[in-house]
Short mmCIF file of C-alpha atoms in Angstrom, two decimals:
data_model
loop_
_atom_site.label_atom_id
_atom_site.label_comp_id
_atom_site.label_asym_id
_atom_site.label_seq_id
_atom_site.Cartn_x
_atom_site.Cartn_y
_atom_site.Cartn_z
CA MET A 1 0.00 0.00 0.00
CA PRO A 2 1.45 3.42 -0.91
CA ALA A 3 2.32 5.74 1.95
CA ARG A 4 -0.16 8.48 2.72
CA PRO A 5 1.07 11.91 1.59
CA PRO A 6 1.96 14.38 4.33
CA GLU A 7 -0.50 17.07 5.36
CA PRO A 8 -0.24 19.96 2.86
CA THR A 9 1.36 23.23 3.73
CA ILE A 10 -0.59 26.49 3.62
CA ALA A 11 1.57 27.57 0.67
CA ASN A 12 0.38 24.54 -1.30
CA LEU A 13 -3.22 25.24 -0.34
CA ARG A 14 -2.83 28.82 -1.49
CA ASP A 15 -1.65 28.10 -5.01
CA ALA A 16 -3.87 25.03 -5.41
CA SER A 17 -1.30 23.28 -7.58
CA GLY A 18 0.89 20.24 -7.70
CA SER A 19 0.05 17.43 -5.29
CA LEU A 20 -3.25 19.05 -4.22
CA THR A 21 -4.91 19.16 -7.63
CA ARG A 22 -7.25 16.33 -6.64
CA TYR A 23 -8.20 18.07 -3.39
CA TRP A 24 -9.18 21.29 -5.15
CA THR A 25 -11.25 19.33 -7.67
CA PHE A 26 -13.03 17.81 -4.65
CA TYR A 27 -13.28 21.22 -2.91
CA TRP A 28 -15.10 22.87 -5.81
CA ALA A 29 -17.35 19.85 -6.34
CA VAL A 30 -18.35 20.11 -2.67
CA ALA A 31 -18.91 23.88 -2.98
CA ASP A 32 -21.18 23.36 -6.01
CA ALA A 33 -23.13 20.64 -4.20
CA GLN A 34 -23.50 22.74 -1.04
CA LEU A 35 -24.82 25.69 -3.06
CA THR A 36 -27.23 23.49 -5.01
CA ARG A 37 -28.57 21.99 -1.78
CA TRP A 38 -28.91 25.44 -0.17
CA LEU A 39 -30.60 27.40 -2.99
CA PRO A 40 -34.35 28.09 -2.64
CA ARG A 41 -36.59 25.40 -4.04
CA ARG A 42 -38.89 27.92 -5.72
CA PRO A 43 -37.80 30.48 -8.36
CA SER A 44 -36.35 33.46 -6.47
CA ARG A 45 -34.34 36.65 -6.87
CA VAL A 46 -30.76 35.90 -5.84
CA LEU A 47 -28.02 38.48 -5.24
CA ASP A 48 -24.56 37.03 -5.90
CA LEU A 49 -21.67 38.93 -4.28
CA SER A 50 -19.10 36.18 -4.74
CA GLY A 51 -17.16 37.72 -7.61
CA GLY A 52 -16.25 34.19 -8.66
CA HIS A 53 -16.25 34.81 -12.41
CA GLY A 54 -19.79 33.51 -12.76
CA ARG A 55 -19.40 30.17 -10.99
CA THR A 56 -22.04 30.68 -8.28
CA ALA A 57 -24.23 32.93 -10.43
CA GLY A 58 -24.26 30.36 -13.21
CA ARG A 59 -25.23 27.60 -10.79
CA ALA A 60 -28.14 29.69 -9.46
CA VAL A 61 -29.38 30.50 -12.97
CA GLN A 62 -29.22 26.82 -13.90
CA ALA A 63 -31.47 26.15 -10.90
CA GLY A 64 -34.02 28.58 -12.34
CA HIS A 65 -33.40 31.73 -10.29
CA ASP A 66 -33.15 35.36 -11.38
CA VAL A 67 -29.63 36.45 -10.45
CA ILE A 68 -28.05 39.85 -9.89
CA GLU A 69 -24.29 39.27 -10.07
CA VAL A 70 -22.07 41.98 -8.55
CA ARG A 71 -18.45 42.16 -9.65
CA GLU A 72 -15.73 44.30 -8.11
CA PRO A 73 -14.24 47.07 -10.28
CA ASP A 74 -10.72 45.65 -9.83
CA ARG A 75 -11.67 42.08 -10.74
CA PRO A 76 -10.58 41.07 -14.24
CA GLY A 77 -13.00 39.87 -16.87
CA ALA A 78 -15.98 41.52 -18.47
CA PRO A 79 -19.36 40.85 -16.86
CA PRO A 80 -21.63 38.52 -18.80
CA SER A 81 -24.67 39.80 -20.60
CA PRO A 82 -28.11 38.75 -19.33
CA HIS A 83 -28.29 35.01 -19.79
CA PRO A 84 -31.73 33.47 -20.25
CA ASN A 85 -32.38 30.06 -18.83
CA GLY A 86 -35.52 28.38 -17.63
CA HIS A 87 -37.45 28.31 -14.37
CA PRO A 88 -39.00 24.99 -13.45
CA ASN A 89 -42.37 26.53 -14.30
CA GLY A 90 -41.18 27.49 -17.78
CA ARG A 91 -40.67 31.23 -17.16
CA PRO A 92 -37.25 32.40 -18.41
CA ALA A 93 -34.65 33.03 -15.71
CA ALA A 94 -32.42 36.08 -16.01
CA ARG A 95 -28.79 36.74 -15.14
CA ASN A 96 -27.70 40.36 -14.93
CA ALA A 97 -24.20 41.47 -13.99
CA LEU A 98 -22.99 44.87 -12.86
CA ILE A 99 -19.72 46.41 -11.73
CA ALA A 100 -20.09 47.74 -8.20
CA ASP A 101 -18.67 47.64 -4.68
CA SER A 102 -20.04 44.46 -3.14
CA GLY A 103 -19.39 45.90 0.32
CA ALA A 104 -21.83 48.79 -0.14
CA LEU A 105 -25.20 47.86 -1.63
CA SER A 106 -26.68 51.35 -1.83
CA PHE A 107 -27.82 50.63 -5.40
CA LEU A 108 -30.40 48.17 -3.98
CA GLY A 109 -33.55 48.94 -2.03
CA ASP A 110 -34.59 47.46 1.28
CA ALA A 111 -35.94 43.89 1.36
CA CYS A 112 -35.61 43.44 -2.41
CA VAL A 113 -33.96 40.01 -2.74
CA ASP A 114 -34.91 36.53 -1.59
CA ALA A 115 -31.38 35.19 -1.12
CA VAL A 116 -27.78 36.40 -1.03
CA VAL A 117 -24.74 34.30 -1.91
CA ALA A 118 -21.44 35.72 -0.59
CA GLU A 119 -19.10 32.88 -1.46
CA ASN A 120 -15.46 32.79 -2.54
CA ARG A 121 -14.34 34.31 0.83
CA VAL A 122 -15.64 37.72 -0.22
CA LEU A 123 -16.51 38.71 3.36
CA SER A 124 -12.96 38.00 4.51
CA ARG A 125 -11.66 40.35 1.82
CA HIS A 126 -14.04 43.10 3.06
CA LEU A 127 -12.21 43.88 6.29
CA ALA A 128 -15.12 45.93 7.69
CA THR A 129 -17.23 42.81 7.54
CA GLU A 130 -19.87 44.16 9.94
CA ALA A 131 -20.87 46.90 7.47
CA THR A 132 -21.16 44.44 4.58
CA VAL A 133 -23.25 41.98 6.59
CA ALA A 134 -25.53 44.80 7.76
CA GLU A 135 -26.11 45.73 4.11
CA ILE A 136 -26.87 42.11 3.28
CA ALA A 137 -29.42 41.98 6.09
CA ARG A 138 -31.00 45.20 4.81
CA VAL A 139 -31.56 44.01 1.24
CA LEU A 140 -32.88 40.59 2.29
CA ARG A 141 -36.64 40.29 2.52
CA PRO A 142 -38.01 38.87 5.79
CA GLY A 143 -37.52 35.13 5.57
CA GLY A 144 -34.67 35.57 3.07
CA ARG A 145 -31.39 33.72 3.58
CA VAL A 146 -27.68 34.30 3.05
CA LEU A 147 -24.96 31.74 2.30
CA LEU A 148 -21.41 32.95 2.95
CA SER A 149 -17.86 31.72 3.32
CA VAL A 150 -14.91 33.22 5.20
CA ASP A 151 -11.31 32.37 6.03
CA SER A 152 -11.06 30.47 9.31
CA LEU A 153 -8.66 31.28 12.10
CA THR A 154 -7.20 27.82 11.58
CA LEU A 155 -5.98 29.11 8.22
CA GLY A 156 -5.03 32.50 9.65
CA MET A 157 -2.84 31.08 12.40
CA ALA A 158 -1.13 28.73 9.96
CA LEU A 159 -0.35 31.67 7.69
CA LEU A 160 1.08 33.68 10.60
CA ALA A 161 3.20 30.72 11.71
CA GLU A 162 4.58 30.05 8.22
CA GLN A 163 5.66 33.71 8.00
CA ASN A 164 7.21 33.60 11.50
CA PHE A 165 4.83 36.27 12.85
CA TRP A 166 5.05 34.81 16.33
CA ALA A 167 4.16 38.03 18.16
CA HIS A 168 1.03 38.42 16.07
CA LEU A 169 0.17 34.76 16.62
CA SER A 170 0.33 35.13 20.40
CA ASP A 171 -2.22 37.98 20.23
CA VAL A 172 -4.83 35.92 18.35
CA PRO A 173 -6.63 34.37 21.38
CA SER A 174 -7.49 37.80 22.86
CA ALA A 175 -8.12 39.67 19.61
CA GLU A 176 -11.67 40.68 18.66
CA VAL A 177 -10.65 41.19 15.01
CA VAL A 178 -7.89 39.17 13.34
CA LEU A 179 -6.44 40.57 10.11
CA VAL A 180 -3.90 38.26 8.51
CA PRO A 181 -1.28 39.34 5.93
CA TRP A 182 -0.63 36.97 3.05
CA PRO A 183 2.80 36.64 1.42
CA ASP A 184 1.41 38.28 -1.74
CA GLY A 185 0.66 41.49 0.18
CA THR A 186 -3.10 41.03 0.52
CA ILE A 187 -4.88 41.00 3.89
CA THR A 188 -7.91 38.96 4.89
CA ARG A 189 -10.03 38.79 8.01
CA CYS A 190 -10.24 35.41 9.71
CA PHE A 191 -12.91 34.07 12.09
CA TRP A 192 -13.62 31.45 14.68
CA ALA A 193 -17.12 30.03 14.34
CA ASP A 194 -18.27 31.87 17.48
CA GLN A 195 -17.02 35.21 16.10
CA LEU A 196 -18.86 34.63 12.83
CA ARG A 197 -22.05 33.68 14.70
CA GLU A 198 -21.85 36.84 16.82
CA LEU A 199 -21.29 39.03 13.75
CA LEU A 200 -24.34 37.62 11.97
CA THR A 201 -26.53 37.83 15.08
CA GLU A 202 -25.59 41.44 15.76
CA SER A 203 -26.70 42.29 12.21
CA GLY A 204 -30.17 40.95 12.97
CA LEU A 205 -29.78 37.59 11.26
CA GLU A 206 -30.53 34.18 12.75
CA VAL A 207 -27.77 31.62 12.19
CA GLU A 208 -29.06 28.35 10.78
CA TRP A 209 -25.70 26.57 10.80
CA ILE A 210 -21.94 27.06 10.55
CA ARG A 211 -19.62 24.32 9.28
CA PRO A 212 -16.22 23.90 7.69
CA ARG A 213 -16.22 23.89 3.91
CA THR A 214 -14.73 20.41 4.09
CA VAL A 215 -14.42 18.09 7.07
CA LEU A 216 -12.34 15.61 5.11
CA SER A 217 -8.69 16.66 5.16
CA PRO A 218 -6.74 17.42 1.96
CA SER A 219 -4.39 14.50 2.61
CA THR A 220 -7.31 12.08 2.99
CA VAL A 221 -8.92 13.29 -0.22
CA GLU A 222 -5.64 13.12 -2.14
CA HIS A 223 -4.99 9.59 -0.88
CA VAL A 224 -8.45 8.28 -1.80
CA LEU A 225 -8.61 9.89 -5.24
CA ALA A 226 -5.06 8.83 -6.11
CA SER A 227 -5.96 5.19 -5.55
CA THR A 228 -9.62 5.36 -6.73
CA PRO A 229 -10.12 8.22 -9.24
CA ASP A 230 -13.84 7.47 -9.71
CA ALA A 231 -14.52 7.93 -5.97
CA LEU A 232 -15.18 11.68 -6.28
CA PRO A 233 -19.02 11.51 -6.22
CA ARG A 234 -18.88 9.20 -3.18
CA LEU A 235 -16.45 11.52 -1.39
CA VAL A 236 -18.70 14.52 -2.06
CA ARG A 237 -21.74 12.68 -0.66
CA THR A 238 -19.70 11.67 2.39
CA GLU A 239 -18.68 15.28 2.93
CA LEU A 240 -22.23 16.62 2.64
CA ASP A 241 -23.54 14.10 5.16
CA ALA A 242 -20.59 14.17 7.59
CA PRO A 243 -21.41 15.23 11.18
CA VAL A 244 -19.63 18.39 12.28
CA ASN A 245 -18.09 18.03 15.73
CA ASP A 246 -15.88 21.14 15.48
CA GLU A 247 -17.24 24.10 13.51
CA SER A 248 -13.81 25.74 13.25
CA LEU A 249 -12.03 22.89 11.47
CA GLY A 250 -10.73 23.50 7.99
CA ILE A 251 -9.37 26.48 6.11
CA HIS A 252 -12.74 28.06 5.29
CA LEU A 253 -16.01 28.33 7.19
CA LEU A 254 -19.41 28.18 5.51
CA ALA A 255 -22.52 29.64 7.15
CA SER A 256 -26.21 29.99 6.43
CA ALA A 257 -28.38 32.63 8.13
CA ILE A 258 -31.92 33.92 7.75
CA ARG A 259 -33.55 37.33 8.22
CA PRO A 260 -36.39 36.77 10.69
CA ARG A 261 -39.93 37.37 9.48
#
């Protein structure tokens, strides 16, 4: 039996290349499945703040929802033109993209969307996360839901350790806000599950659940897919149904919250 590969370094996770190609294939398959499971069952108006070059918006349109896709001015790539698809009831779905600041939603009225998707760690890149979440709560109709992902403090502490920022690392347990520099010069905000829950609650949202993006470790996924390449669908189902004993495991946290009626 081949030896299991060592746990990946944060640098390898960051560039998503080399020995972790199989893990990132699994990661995005899980993200697609989680979004598909989360999306409203009935045709709805969905605001997509993910800036993920159409990945989440396209998935929502395929499910029959009208999508407003917001892209940051500094993100490369032209926004797509309205893309017709089909609602389950036969009415055409619409996809409209605009260039705007996803952290300030002043171009939208109150309670005007049924769901918000803030994937691709967008809320970790908006360092004043409280203001962005408050705007999300404002534009959600009562009963509307938000799906979001952020960098975890597990990832943040690993990044600090790999860069030898030991003084910063020692401050993490007592810090209310943790901003982590990346080697490429960018900064993201990292969260424990309890911090993320408090942020959402203080914005008037009710947390439905918080979980790691993946419970299965990168080394486990790489090992299984290296020996059994056709095991991907089974691994994704295992991930979706896995019990979560520690919300803060993993490099990214995923959360769902609802605006009370």
